[in-house]
mmCIF file of N, CA, C and O in Angstrom:
data_model
loop_
_atom_site.group_PDB
_atom_site.id
_atom_site.type_symbol
_atom_site.label_atom_id
_atom_site.label_comp_id
_atom_site.label_asym_id
_atom_site.label_seq_id
_atom_site.Cartn_x
_atom_site.Cartn_y
_atom_site.Cartn_z
ATOM 1 N N UNK P 29 86.711 92.628 106.474
ATOM 2 C CA UNK P 29 88.090 92.945 106.931
ATOM 3 C C UNK P 29 88.349 94.545 106.601
ATOM 4 O O UNK P 29 88.196 94.863 105.482
ATOM 5 N N UNK P 30 88.493 95.212 107.667
ATOM 6 C CA UNK P 30 88.729 96.755 107.468
ATOM 7 C C UNK P 30 90.094 96.969 106.963
ATOM 8 O O UNK P 30 91.116 96.484 107.531
ATOM 9 N N UNK P 31 90.153 97.857 105.865
ATOM 10 C CA UNK P 31 91.425 98.325 105.348
ATOM 11 C C UNK P 31 91.269 99.860 105.219
ATOM 12 O O UNK P 31 90.389 100.305 104.521
ATOM 13 N N UNK P 32 92.200 100.509 105.919
ATOM 14 C CA UNK P 32 92.214 101.983 105.894
ATOM 15 C C UNK P 32 93.429 102.468 104.915
ATOM 16 O O UNK P 32 94.551 101.921 105.124
ATOM 17 N N UNK P 33 93.096 103.230 103.944
ATOM 18 C CA UNK P 33 94.203 103.745 103.037
ATOM 19 C C UNK P 33 94.325 105.092 102.968
ATOM 20 O O UNK P 33 93.345 105.920 102.866
ATOM 21 N N UNK P 34 95.550 105.621 103.103
ATOM 22 C CA UNK P 34 95.768 107.058 103.015
ATOM 23 C C UNK P 34 97.058 107.216 102.254
ATOM 24 O O UNK P 34 98.147 107.067 102.710
ATOM 25 N N UNK P 35 96.903 107.526 100.884
ATOM 26 C CA UNK P 35 98.042 107.539 99.994
ATOM 27 C C UNK P 35 98.661 106.223 99.946
ATOM 28 O O UNK P 35 98.022 105.197 99.735
ATOM 29 N N UNK P 36 99.987 106.215 100.208
ATOM 30 C CA UNK P 36 100.829 104.944 100.247
ATOM 31 C C UNK P 36 100.843 104.308 101.611
ATOM 32 O O UNK P 36 101.656 103.338 101.813
ATOM 33 N N UNK P 37 100.077 104.716 102.537
ATOM 34 C CA UNK P 37 99.962 104.094 103.840
ATOM 35 C C UNK P 37 98.617 103.260 103.863
ATOM 36 O O UNK P 37 97.622 103.683 103.441
ATOM 37 N N UNK P 38 98.774 101.991 104.265
ATOM 38 C CA UNK P 38 97.673 101.028 104.322
ATOM 39 C C UNK P 38 97.630 100.457 105.817
ATOM 40 O O UNK P 38 98.621 100.018 106.281
ATOM 41 N N UNK P 39 96.479 100.450 106.436
ATOM 42 C CA UNK P 39 96.325 100.095 107.789
ATOM 43 C C UNK P 39 95.323 98.969 107.798
ATOM 44 O O UNK P 39 94.244 99.140 107.293
ATOM 45 N N UNK P 40 95.651 97.827 108.405
ATOM 46 C CA UNK P 40 94.756 96.588 108.506
ATOM 47 C C UNK P 40 94.623 96.356 110.006
ATOM 48 O O UNK P 40 95.324 95.405 110.478
ATOM 49 N N UNK P 41 93.753 96.994 110.685
ATOM 50 C CA UNK P 41 93.708 96.699 112.158
ATOM 51 C C UNK P 41 93.492 95.363 112.620
ATOM 52 O O UNK P 41 94.143 94.916 113.533
ATOM 53 N N UNK P 42 92.562 94.688 111.996
ATOM 54 C CA UNK P 42 92.246 93.293 112.419
ATOM 55 C C UNK P 42 93.450 92.287 112.186
ATOM 56 O O UNK P 42 93.626 91.424 112.916
ATOM 57 N N UNK P 43 94.374 92.688 111.291
ATOM 58 C CA UNK P 43 95.625 91.891 111.083
ATOM 59 C C UNK P 43 96.813 92.475 111.885
ATOM 60 O O UNK P 43 97.890 91.912 111.841
ATOM 61 N N UNK P 44 96.579 93.630 112.672
ATOM 62 C CA UNK P 44 97.639 94.208 113.395
ATOM 63 C C UNK P 44 98.817 94.549 112.527
ATOM 64 O O UNK P 44 99.974 94.391 112.706
ATOM 65 N N UNK P 45 98.440 95.250 111.342
ATOM 66 C CA UNK P 45 99.361 95.435 110.265
ATOM 67 C C UNK P 45 99.247 96.876 109.680
ATOM 68 O O UNK P 45 98.143 97.304 109.455
ATOM 69 N N UNK P 46 100.378 97.456 109.351
ATOM 70 C CA UNK P 46 100.409 98.762 108.715
ATOM 71 C C UNK P 46 101.537 98.707 107.751
ATOM 72 O O UNK P 46 102.617 98.216 108.075
ATOM 73 N N UNK P 47 101.270 99.102 106.426
ATOM 74 C CA UNK P 47 102.352 99.179 105.510
ATOM 75 C C UNK P 47 102.497 100.534 104.823
ATOM 76 O O UNK P 47 101.487 101.255 104.605
ATOM 77 N N UNK P 48 103.784 100.868 104.548
ATOM 78 C CA UNK P 48 104.009 102.042 103.811
ATOM 79 C C UNK P 48 104.749 101.632 102.537
ATOM 80 O O UNK P 48 105.740 100.942 102.506
ATOM 81 N N UNK P 49 104.145 101.992 101.454
ATOM 82 C CA UNK P 49 104.714 101.564 100.113
ATOM 83 C C UNK P 49 104.775 100.038 100.022
ATOM 84 O O UNK P 49 105.896 99.498 99.484
ATOM 85 N N UNK P 50 103.982 99.283 100.674
ATOM 86 C CA UNK P 50 104.011 97.839 100.715
ATOM 87 C C UNK P 50 104.944 97.253 101.746
ATOM 88 O O UNK P 50 104.967 96.036 101.862
ATOM 89 N N UNK P 51 105.678 98.044 102.373
ATOM 90 C CA UNK P 51 106.639 97.605 103.377
ATOM 91 C C UNK P 51 106.022 97.606 104.768
ATOM 92 O O UNK P 51 105.472 98.676 105.159
ATOM 93 N N UNK P 52 106.062 96.493 105.553
ATOM 94 C CA UNK P 52 105.491 96.457 106.866
ATOM 95 C C UNK P 52 106.188 97.467 107.791
ATOM 96 O O UNK P 52 107.448 97.551 107.921
ATOM 97 N N UNK P 53 105.309 98.257 108.534
ATOM 98 C CA UNK P 53 105.944 99.169 109.522
ATOM 99 C C UNK P 53 106.027 98.402 110.948
ATOM 100 O O UNK P 53 105.054 97.567 111.271
ATOM 101 N N UNK P 54 107.053 98.607 111.635
ATOM 102 C CA UNK P 54 107.226 98.095 112.945
ATOM 103 C C UNK P 54 106.524 98.909 114.014
ATOM 104 O O UNK P 54 107.115 99.973 114.424
ATOM 105 N N UNK P 55 105.338 98.610 114.333
ATOM 106 C CA UNK P 55 104.393 99.366 115.306
ATOM 107 C C UNK P 55 104.034 98.533 116.554
ATOM 108 O O UNK P 55 103.763 97.273 116.279
ATOM 109 N N UNK P 56 104.035 99.087 117.684
ATOM 110 C CA UNK P 56 103.517 98.456 118.814
ATOM 111 C C UNK P 56 101.948 98.385 118.635
ATOM 112 O O UNK P 56 101.352 98.966 117.829
ATOM 113 N N UNK P 57 101.345 97.529 119.494
ATOM 114 C CA UNK P 57 99.904 97.377 119.570
ATOM 115 C C UNK P 57 99.207 98.669 119.721
ATOM 116 O O UNK P 57 98.352 99.143 119.017
ATOM 117 N N UNK P 58 99.790 99.479 120.714
ATOM 118 C CA UNK P 58 99.055 100.821 120.969
ATOM 119 C C UNK P 58 99.341 101.798 119.773
ATOM 120 O O UNK P 58 98.447 102.543 119.550
ATOM 121 N N UNK P 59 100.482 101.777 119.162
ATOM 122 C CA UNK P 59 100.806 102.670 118.159
ATOM 123 C C UNK P 59 99.802 102.402 116.918
ATOM 124 O O UNK P 59 99.317 103.248 116.348
ATOM 125 N N UNK P 60 99.611 101.069 116.661
ATOM 126 C CA UNK P 60 98.700 100.677 115.628
ATOM 127 C C UNK P 60 97.195 101.023 115.877
ATOM 128 O O UNK P 60 96.579 101.562 115.082
ATOM 129 N N UNK P 61 96.885 100.754 117.139
ATOM 130 C CA UNK P 61 95.560 101.184 117.518
ATOM 131 C C UNK P 61 95.273 102.653 117.424
ATOM 132 O O UNK P 61 94.221 103.096 117.036
ATOM 133 N N UNK P 62 96.332 103.530 117.888
ATOM 134 C CA UNK P 62 96.177 104.921 117.708
ATOM 135 C C UNK P 62 96.105 105.344 116.229
ATOM 136 O O UNK P 62 95.258 106.223 115.892
ATOM 137 N N UNK P 63 97.076 104.760 115.489
ATOM 138 C CA UNK P 63 97.034 105.063 114.033
ATOM 139 C C UNK P 63 95.659 104.833 113.439
ATOM 140 O O UNK P 63 95.085 105.618 112.674
ATOM 141 N N UNK P 64 95.111 103.669 113.742
ATOM 142 C CA UNK P 64 93.743 103.319 113.142
ATOM 143 C C UNK P 64 92.685 104.157 113.690
ATOM 144 O O UNK P 64 91.857 104.584 112.882
ATOM 145 N N UNK P 65 92.743 104.594 114.895
ATOM 146 C CA UNK P 65 91.744 105.469 115.512
ATOM 147 C C UNK P 65 91.755 106.863 114.743
ATOM 148 O O UNK P 65 90.650 107.340 114.532
ATOM 149 N N UNK P 66 92.943 107.353 114.510
ATOM 150 C CA UNK P 66 93.067 108.652 113.782
ATOM 151 C C UNK P 66 92.623 108.441 112.378
ATOM 152 O O UNK P 66 91.880 109.236 111.829
ATOM 153 N N UNK P 67 93.075 107.399 111.731
ATOM 154 C CA UNK P 67 92.765 107.114 110.280
ATOM 155 C C UNK P 67 91.207 107.030 110.072
ATOM 156 O O UNK P 67 90.649 107.474 109.111
ATOM 157 N N UNK P 68 90.505 106.377 111.070
ATOM 158 C CA UNK P 68 89.090 106.179 110.881
ATOM 159 C C UNK P 68 88.287 107.535 110.987
ATOM 160 O O UNK P 68 87.174 107.571 110.606
ATOM 161 N N UNK P 69 89.038 108.494 111.535
ATOM 162 C CA UNK P 69 88.382 109.816 111.674
ATOM 163 C C UNK P 69 89.128 110.901 110.741
ATOM 164 O O UNK P 69 89.261 112.097 111.024
ATOM 165 N N UNK P 70 89.626 110.409 109.652
ATOM 166 C CA UNK P 70 90.376 111.268 108.720
ATOM 167 C C UNK P 70 89.793 112.569 108.484
ATOM 168 O O UNK P 70 88.537 112.615 108.125
ATOM 169 N N UNK P 71 90.498 113.650 108.534
ATOM 170 C CA UNK P 71 90.007 114.997 108.245
ATOM 171 C C UNK P 71 89.390 115.686 109.379
ATOM 172 O O UNK P 71 88.922 116.832 109.347
ATOM 173 N N UNK P 72 89.215 114.889 110.574
ATOM 174 C CA UNK P 72 88.508 115.447 111.749
ATOM 175 C C UNK P 72 89.427 115.725 112.828
ATOM 176 O O UNK P 72 90.422 114.875 113.078
ATOM 177 N N UNK P 73 89.287 116.773 113.595
ATOM 178 C CA UNK P 73 90.188 117.010 114.788
ATOM 179 C C UNK P 73 89.625 116.185 115.867
ATOM 180 O O UNK P 73 88.353 116.197 116.189
ATOM 181 N N UNK P 74 90.443 115.388 116.459
ATOM 182 C CA UNK P 74 90.032 114.434 117.474
ATOM 183 C C UNK P 74 90.627 114.826 118.826
ATOM 184 O O UNK P 74 91.861 114.900 118.851
ATOM 185 N N UNK P 75 89.915 114.980 119.729
ATOM 186 C CA UNK P 75 90.410 115.383 121.069
ATOM 187 C C UNK P 75 91.352 114.304 121.717
ATOM 188 O O UNK P 75 91.050 113.088 121.493
ATOM 189 N N UNK P 76 92.300 114.674 122.415
ATOM 190 C CA UNK P 76 93.171 113.615 123.218
ATOM 191 C C UNK P 76 92.308 112.810 124.017
ATOM 192 O O UNK P 76 92.548 111.574 124.128
ATOM 193 N N UNK P 77 91.347 113.343 124.733
ATOM 194 C CA UNK P 77 90.538 112.485 125.599
ATOM 195 C C UNK P 77 89.768 111.315 124.817
ATOM 196 O O UNK P 77 89.650 110.293 125.262
ATOM 197 N N UNK P 78 89.227 111.638 123.604
ATOM 198 C CA UNK P 78 88.595 110.744 122.812
ATOM 199 C C UNK P 78 89.563 109.664 122.343
ATOM 200 O O UNK P 78 89.362 108.401 122.456
ATOM 201 N N UNK P 79 90.817 110.071 121.903
ATOM 202 C CA UNK P 79 91.802 109.041 121.572
ATOM 203 C C UNK P 79 92.213 108.167 122.720
ATOM 204 O O UNK P 79 92.315 107.018 122.466
ATOM 205 N N UNK P 80 92.391 108.878 123.834
ATOM 206 C CA UNK P 80 92.773 107.964 124.913
ATOM 207 C C UNK P 80 91.667 106.903 125.340
ATOM 208 O O UNK P 80 91.978 105.741 125.519
ATOM 209 N N UNK P 81 90.475 107.269 125.380
ATOM 210 C CA UNK P 81 89.410 106.399 125.657
ATOM 211 C C UNK P 81 89.315 105.269 124.679
ATOM 212 O O UNK P 81 89.028 104.246 124.999
ATOM 213 N N UNK P 82 89.415 105.647 123.415
ATOM 214 C CA UNK P 82 89.432 104.621 122.298
ATOM 215 C C UNK P 82 90.486 103.688 122.314
ATOM 216 O O UNK P 82 90.303 102.492 122.181
ATOM 217 N N UNK P 83 91.767 104.066 122.552
ATOM 218 C CA UNK P 83 92.870 103.273 122.462
ATOM 219 C C UNK P 83 93.278 102.630 123.781
ATOM 220 O O UNK P 83 93.556 101.463 123.906
ATOM 221 N N UNK P 84 93.054 103.335 124.870
ATOM 222 C CA UNK P 84 93.474 102.764 126.267
ATOM 223 C C UNK P 84 92.257 102.256 126.959
ATOM 224 O O UNK P 84 92.466 101.561 127.968
ATOM 225 N N UNK P 85 91.057 102.581 126.480
ATOM 226 C CA UNK P 85 89.875 102.018 127.103
ATOM 227 C C UNK P 85 89.475 102.471 128.401
ATOM 228 O O UNK P 85 88.752 101.888 129.187
ATOM 229 N N UNK P 86 89.963 103.713 128.698
ATOM 230 C CA UNK P 86 89.619 104.348 130.043
ATOM 231 C C UNK P 86 89.579 105.898 129.843
ATOM 232 O O UNK P 86 90.266 106.400 128.920
ATOM 233 N N UNK P 87 89.059 106.697 130.793
ATOM 234 C CA UNK P 87 89.170 108.033 130.662
ATOM 235 C C UNK P 87 90.435 108.591 130.914
ATOM 236 O O UNK P 87 91.334 107.925 131.724
ATOM 237 N N UNK P 88 90.827 109.691 130.212
ATOM 238 C CA UNK P 88 92.139 110.202 130.384
ATOM 239 C C UNK P 88 92.281 110.786 131.824
ATOM 240 O O UNK P 88 91.334 111.474 132.257
ATOM 241 N N UNK P 89 93.353 110.513 132.345
ATOM 242 C CA UNK P 89 93.592 110.990 133.787
ATOM 243 C C UNK P 89 94.503 112.192 133.800
ATOM 244 O O UNK P 89 95.613 112.216 133.250
ATOM 245 N N UNK P 90 93.979 113.296 134.409
ATOM 246 C CA UNK P 90 94.742 114.491 134.667
ATOM 247 C C UNK P 90 95.714 114.969 133.627
ATOM 248 O O UNK P 90 95.305 115.249 132.520
ATOM 249 N N UNK P 91 97.015 114.808 133.932
ATOM 250 C CA UNK P 91 97.977 115.376 133.114
ATOM 251 C C UNK P 91 98.748 114.301 132.293
ATOM 252 O O UNK P 91 99.836 114.442 131.836
ATOM 253 N N UNK P 92 97.977 113.157 132.106
ATOM 254 C CA UNK P 92 98.607 111.962 131.343
ATOM 255 C C UNK P 92 98.996 112.411 129.995
ATOM 256 O O UNK P 92 98.144 113.034 129.208
ATOM 257 N N UNK P 93 100.205 112.224 129.588
ATOM 258 C CA UNK P 93 100.665 112.565 128.159
ATOM 259 C C UNK P 93 100.855 111.372 127.254
ATOM 260 O O UNK P 93 101.515 111.493 126.263
ATOM 261 N N UNK P 94 100.310 110.264 127.568
ATOM 262 C CA UNK P 94 100.376 109.073 126.759
ATOM 263 C C UNK P 94 100.101 109.309 125.318
ATOM 264 O O UNK P 94 100.807 108.825 124.378
ATOM 265 N N UNK P 95 98.957 109.935 124.992
ATOM 266 C CA UNK P 95 98.618 110.236 123.630
ATOM 267 C C UNK P 95 99.730 110.897 122.888
ATOM 268 O O UNK P 95 100.126 110.635 121.849
ATOM 269 N N UNK P 96 100.157 112.004 123.505
ATOM 270 C CA UNK P 96 101.205 112.857 122.924
ATOM 271 C C UNK P 96 102.490 112.053 122.642
ATOM 272 O O UNK P 96 103.131 112.220 121.582
ATOM 273 N N UNK P 97 102.844 111.304 123.574
ATOM 274 C CA UNK P 97 104.022 110.450 123.477
ATOM 275 C C UNK P 97 103.860 109.410 122.220
ATOM 276 O O UNK P 97 104.874 109.278 121.426
ATOM 277 N N UNK P 98 102.753 108.753 122.168
ATOM 278 C CA UNK P 98 102.502 107.854 121.099
ATOM 279 C C UNK P 98 102.362 108.543 119.740
ATOM 280 O O UNK P 98 102.752 108.008 118.702
ATOM 281 N N UNK P 99 101.744 109.621 119.677
ATOM 282 C CA UNK P 99 101.625 110.436 118.439
ATOM 283 C C UNK P 99 103.134 110.809 117.970
ATOM 284 O O UNK P 99 103.461 110.679 116.758
ATOM 285 N N UNK P 100 103.948 111.207 118.913
ATOM 286 C CA UNK P 100 105.432 111.516 118.530
ATOM 287 C C UNK P 100 105.982 110.214 118.006
ATOM 288 O O UNK P 100 106.687 110.296 116.907
ATOM 289 N N UNK P 101 105.811 109.086 118.561
ATOM 290 C CA UNK P 101 106.455 107.892 118.093
ATOM 291 C C UNK P 101 105.945 107.496 116.618
ATOM 292 O O UNK P 101 106.677 107.257 115.774
ATOM 293 N N UNK P 102 104.613 107.663 116.462
ATOM 294 C CA UNK P 102 104.020 107.391 115.168
ATOM 295 C C UNK P 102 104.551 108.401 114.109
ATOM 296 O O UNK P 102 104.900 107.997 112.970
ATOM 297 N N UNK P 103 104.657 109.641 114.413
ATOM 298 C CA UNK P 103 105.151 110.653 113.467
ATOM 299 C C UNK P 103 106.536 110.259 113.085
ATOM 300 O O UNK P 103 106.863 110.394 111.845
ATOM 301 N N UNK P 104 107.440 109.910 113.965
ATOM 302 C CA UNK P 104 108.771 109.590 113.631
ATOM 303 C C UNK P 104 108.756 108.437 112.697
ATOM 304 O O UNK P 104 109.521 108.407 111.735
ATOM 305 N N UNK P 105 108.079 107.313 112.968
ATOM 306 C CA UNK P 105 108.027 106.160 112.155
ATOM 307 C C UNK P 105 107.458 106.376 110.785
ATOM 308 O O UNK P 105 108.013 105.898 109.733
ATOM 309 N N UNK P 106 106.377 107.214 110.736
ATOM 310 C CA UNK P 106 105.766 107.494 109.474
ATOM 311 C C UNK P 106 106.635 108.447 108.579
ATOM 312 O O UNK P 106 106.748 108.265 107.376
ATOM 313 N N UNK P 107 107.487 109.384 109.273
ATOM 314 C CA UNK P 107 108.330 110.272 108.554
ATOM 315 C C UNK P 107 109.598 109.516 108.003
ATOM 316 O O UNK P 107 109.982 109.823 106.955
ATOM 317 N N UNK P 108 109.892 108.483 108.659
ATOM 318 C CA UNK P 108 111.064 107.555 108.232
ATOM 319 C C UNK P 108 110.604 106.818 107.003
ATOM 320 O O UNK P 108 111.315 106.665 106.017
ATOM 321 N N UNK P 109 109.295 106.246 107.064
ATOM 322 C CA UNK P 109 108.792 105.381 105.958
ATOM 323 C C UNK P 109 108.385 106.183 104.762
ATOM 324 O O UNK P 109 108.570 105.813 103.665
ATOM 325 N N UNK P 110 107.748 107.410 105.013
ATOM 326 C CA UNK P 110 107.274 108.167 103.958
ATOM 327 C C UNK P 110 107.568 109.675 104.204
ATOM 328 O O UNK P 110 106.682 110.499 104.629
ATOM 329 N N UNK P 111 108.840 110.055 104.026
ATOM 330 C CA UNK P 111 109.260 111.470 104.399
ATOM 331 C C UNK P 111 108.668 112.536 103.663
ATOM 332 O O UNK P 111 108.641 113.658 104.142
ATOM 333 N N UNK P 112 108.038 112.262 102.462
ATOM 334 C CA UNK P 112 107.425 113.373 101.693
ATOM 335 C C UNK P 112 105.983 113.634 102.201
ATOM 336 O O UNK P 112 105.305 114.463 101.565
ATOM 337 N N UNK P 113 105.629 112.887 103.224
ATOM 338 C CA UNK P 113 104.137 113.046 103.671
ATOM 339 C C UNK P 113 104.072 113.232 105.114
ATOM 340 O O UNK P 113 104.931 112.801 105.857
ATOM 341 N N UNK P 114 103.180 114.103 105.459
ATOM 342 C CA UNK P 114 102.813 114.301 106.967
ATOM 343 C C UNK P 114 101.347 113.770 107.171
ATOM 344 O O UNK P 114 100.583 114.120 106.348
ATOM 345 N N UNK P 115 101.218 113.048 108.175
ATOM 346 C CA UNK P 115 99.868 112.353 108.362
ATOM 347 C C UNK P 115 99.112 112.928 109.615
ATOM 348 O O UNK P 115 97.974 113.041 109.608
ATOM 349 N N UNK P 116 99.870 113.183 110.670
ATOM 350 C CA UNK P 116 99.235 113.590 111.929
ATOM 351 C C UNK P 116 99.543 115.064 112.217
ATOM 352 O O UNK P 116 100.737 115.401 112.342
ATOM 353 N N UNK P 117 98.499 115.827 112.386
ATOM 354 C CA UNK P 117 98.774 117.333 112.488
ATOM 355 C C UNK P 117 98.094 117.665 113.924
ATOM 356 O O UNK P 117 97.125 117.206 114.280
ATOM 357 N N UNK P 118 98.874 118.538 114.567
ATOM 358 C CA UNK P 118 98.458 118.968 115.901
ATOM 359 C C UNK P 118 97.594 120.208 115.743
ATOM 360 O O UNK P 118 97.902 121.202 115.029
ATOM 361 N N UNK P 119 96.579 120.232 116.517
ATOM 362 C CA UNK P 119 95.657 121.524 116.648
ATOM 363 C C UNK P 119 95.652 121.799 118.227
ATOM 364 O O UNK P 119 94.941 121.207 118.919
ATOM 365 N N UNK P 120 96.652 122.692 118.625
ATOM 366 C CA UNK P 120 96.820 123.014 119.917
ATOM 367 C C UNK P 120 95.614 123.418 120.625
ATOM 368 O O UNK P 120 94.825 124.204 120.178
ATOM 369 N N UNK P 121 95.392 122.844 121.876
ATOM 370 C CA UNK P 121 94.220 123.119 122.614
ATOM 371 C C UNK P 121 92.923 122.362 122.167
ATOM 372 O O UNK P 121 91.913 122.384 122.827
ATOM 373 N N UNK P 122 93.080 121.563 121.069
ATOM 374 C CA UNK P 122 91.904 120.721 120.475
ATOM 375 C C UNK P 122 92.194 119.408 120.343
ATOM 376 O O UNK P 122 91.527 118.563 120.868
ATOM 377 N N UNK P 123 93.297 119.018 119.788
ATOM 378 C CA UNK P 123 93.715 117.586 119.541
ATOM 379 C C UNK P 123 94.546 117.320 118.324
ATOM 380 O O UNK P 123 95.258 118.163 117.915
ATOM 381 N N UNK P 124 94.189 116.266 117.709
ATOM 382 C CA UNK P 124 95.007 115.847 116.500
ATOM 383 C C UNK P 124 94.142 115.518 115.362
ATOM 384 O O UNK P 124 92.946 115.129 115.469
ATOM 385 N N UNK P 125 94.679 115.748 114.113
ATOM 386 C CA UNK P 125 93.854 115.490 112.840
ATOM 387 C C UNK P 125 94.694 114.581 111.949
ATOM 388 O O UNK P 125 95.911 114.879 111.785
ATOM 389 N N UNK P 126 94.163 113.517 111.433
ATOM 390 C CA UNK P 126 94.794 112.678 110.498
ATOM 391 C C UNK P 126 94.464 113.066 109.185
ATOM 392 O O UNK P 126 93.239 113.069 108.770
ATOM 393 N N UNK P 127 95.385 113.434 108.316
ATOM 394 C CA UNK P 127 95.192 113.879 106.924
ATOM 395 C C UNK P 127 96.572 113.788 106.250
ATOM 396 O O UNK P 127 97.487 114.430 106.652
ATOM 397 N N UNK P 128 96.613 112.979 105.176
ATOM 398 C CA UNK P 128 97.926 112.980 104.448
ATOM 399 C C UNK P 128 98.080 114.302 103.618
ATOM 400 O O UNK P 128 97.194 114.614 102.932
ATOM 401 N N UNK P 129 99.253 114.919 103.883
ATOM 402 C CA UNK P 129 99.489 116.164 103.290
ATOM 403 C C UNK P 129 100.983 116.141 102.815
ATOM 404 O O UNK P 129 101.767 115.700 103.669
ATOM 405 N N UNK P 130 101.378 116.683 101.727
ATOM 406 C CA UNK P 130 102.771 116.818 101.404
ATOM 407 C C UNK P 130 103.523 117.458 102.442
ATOM 408 O O UNK P 130 103.072 118.572 102.948
ATOM 409 N N UNK P 131 104.673 116.937 102.793
ATOM 410 C CA UNK P 131 105.441 117.651 103.927
ATOM 411 C C UNK P 131 106.255 118.772 103.181
ATOM 412 O O UNK P 131 106.583 118.759 102.016
ATOM 413 N N UNK P 132 106.687 119.774 104.045
ATOM 414 C CA UNK P 132 107.490 120.854 103.463
ATOM 415 C C UNK P 132 108.879 120.407 103.315
ATOM 416 O O UNK P 132 109.416 119.628 104.165
ATOM 417 N N UNK P 133 109.574 120.760 102.243
ATOM 418 C CA UNK P 133 110.940 120.304 101.963
ATOM 419 C C UNK P 133 111.965 120.513 103.231
ATOM 420 O O UNK P 133 112.701 119.576 103.387
ATOM 421 N N UNK P 134 111.767 121.486 104.072
ATOM 422 C CA UNK P 134 112.699 121.758 105.118
ATOM 423 C C UNK P 134 112.387 120.778 106.188
ATOM 424 O O UNK P 134 113.188 120.686 107.171
ATOM 425 N N UNK P 135 111.298 119.978 106.245
ATOM 426 C CA UNK P 135 110.982 118.956 107.204
ATOM 427 C C UNK P 135 111.529 117.656 106.810
ATOM 428 O O UNK P 135 111.533 116.755 107.680
ATOM 429 N N UNK P 136 111.875 117.456 105.538
ATOM 430 C CA UNK P 136 112.157 116.124 105.086
ATOM 431 C C UNK P 136 113.698 115.822 105.525
ATOM 432 O O UNK P 136 114.583 116.643 105.523
ATOM 433 N N UNK P 137 113.783 114.475 105.990
ATOM 434 C CA UNK P 137 115.056 114.081 106.405
ATOM 435 C C UNK P 137 116.225 114.222 105.436
ATOM 436 O O UNK P 137 117.412 114.513 105.743
ATOM 437 N N UNK P 138 115.887 114.051 104.107
ATOM 438 C CA UNK P 138 116.908 114.043 103.100
ATOM 439 C C UNK P 138 117.423 115.476 102.916
ATOM 440 O O UNK P 138 118.491 115.725 102.284
ATOM 441 N N UNK P 139 116.786 116.485 103.325
ATOM 442 C CA UNK P 139 117.290 117.886 103.215
ATOM 443 C C UNK P 139 118.099 118.386 104.448
ATOM 444 O O UNK P 139 118.693 119.364 104.332
ATOM 445 N N UNK P 140 118.088 117.566 105.470
ATOM 446 C CA UNK P 140 118.789 117.903 106.701
ATOM 447 C C UNK P 140 120.254 117.638 106.490
ATOM 448 O O UNK P 140 120.635 116.576 105.869
ATOM 449 N N UNK P 141 121.115 118.491 107.134
ATOM 450 C CA UNK P 141 122.530 118.139 107.050
ATOM 451 C C UNK P 141 123.073 117.740 108.293
ATOM 452 O O UNK P 141 122.581 117.895 109.406
#
């Protein structure tokens, strides 16, 4: 059974489960598949095309923004669960990189007014 761990984030793809500090995250099937695809390539910049083919099972079509939409949803849910960490980083023109890094204080929800 595959278990992907990144700090306090645990992903169990075969169980369709992700936990933050032991608490289950509410993720759709696609969100979980995208999170697992990124986590399996931790530290590597992954092209949108590769992510789309891995998660959606087909070549990326034209201007399809599905990967970007789902990355945004994942970032929001991860930031809510673990606000002191950033997991998904954008590399404009290249793709996304999964790497747990401390978030900057001005990005954390508790510092917003």
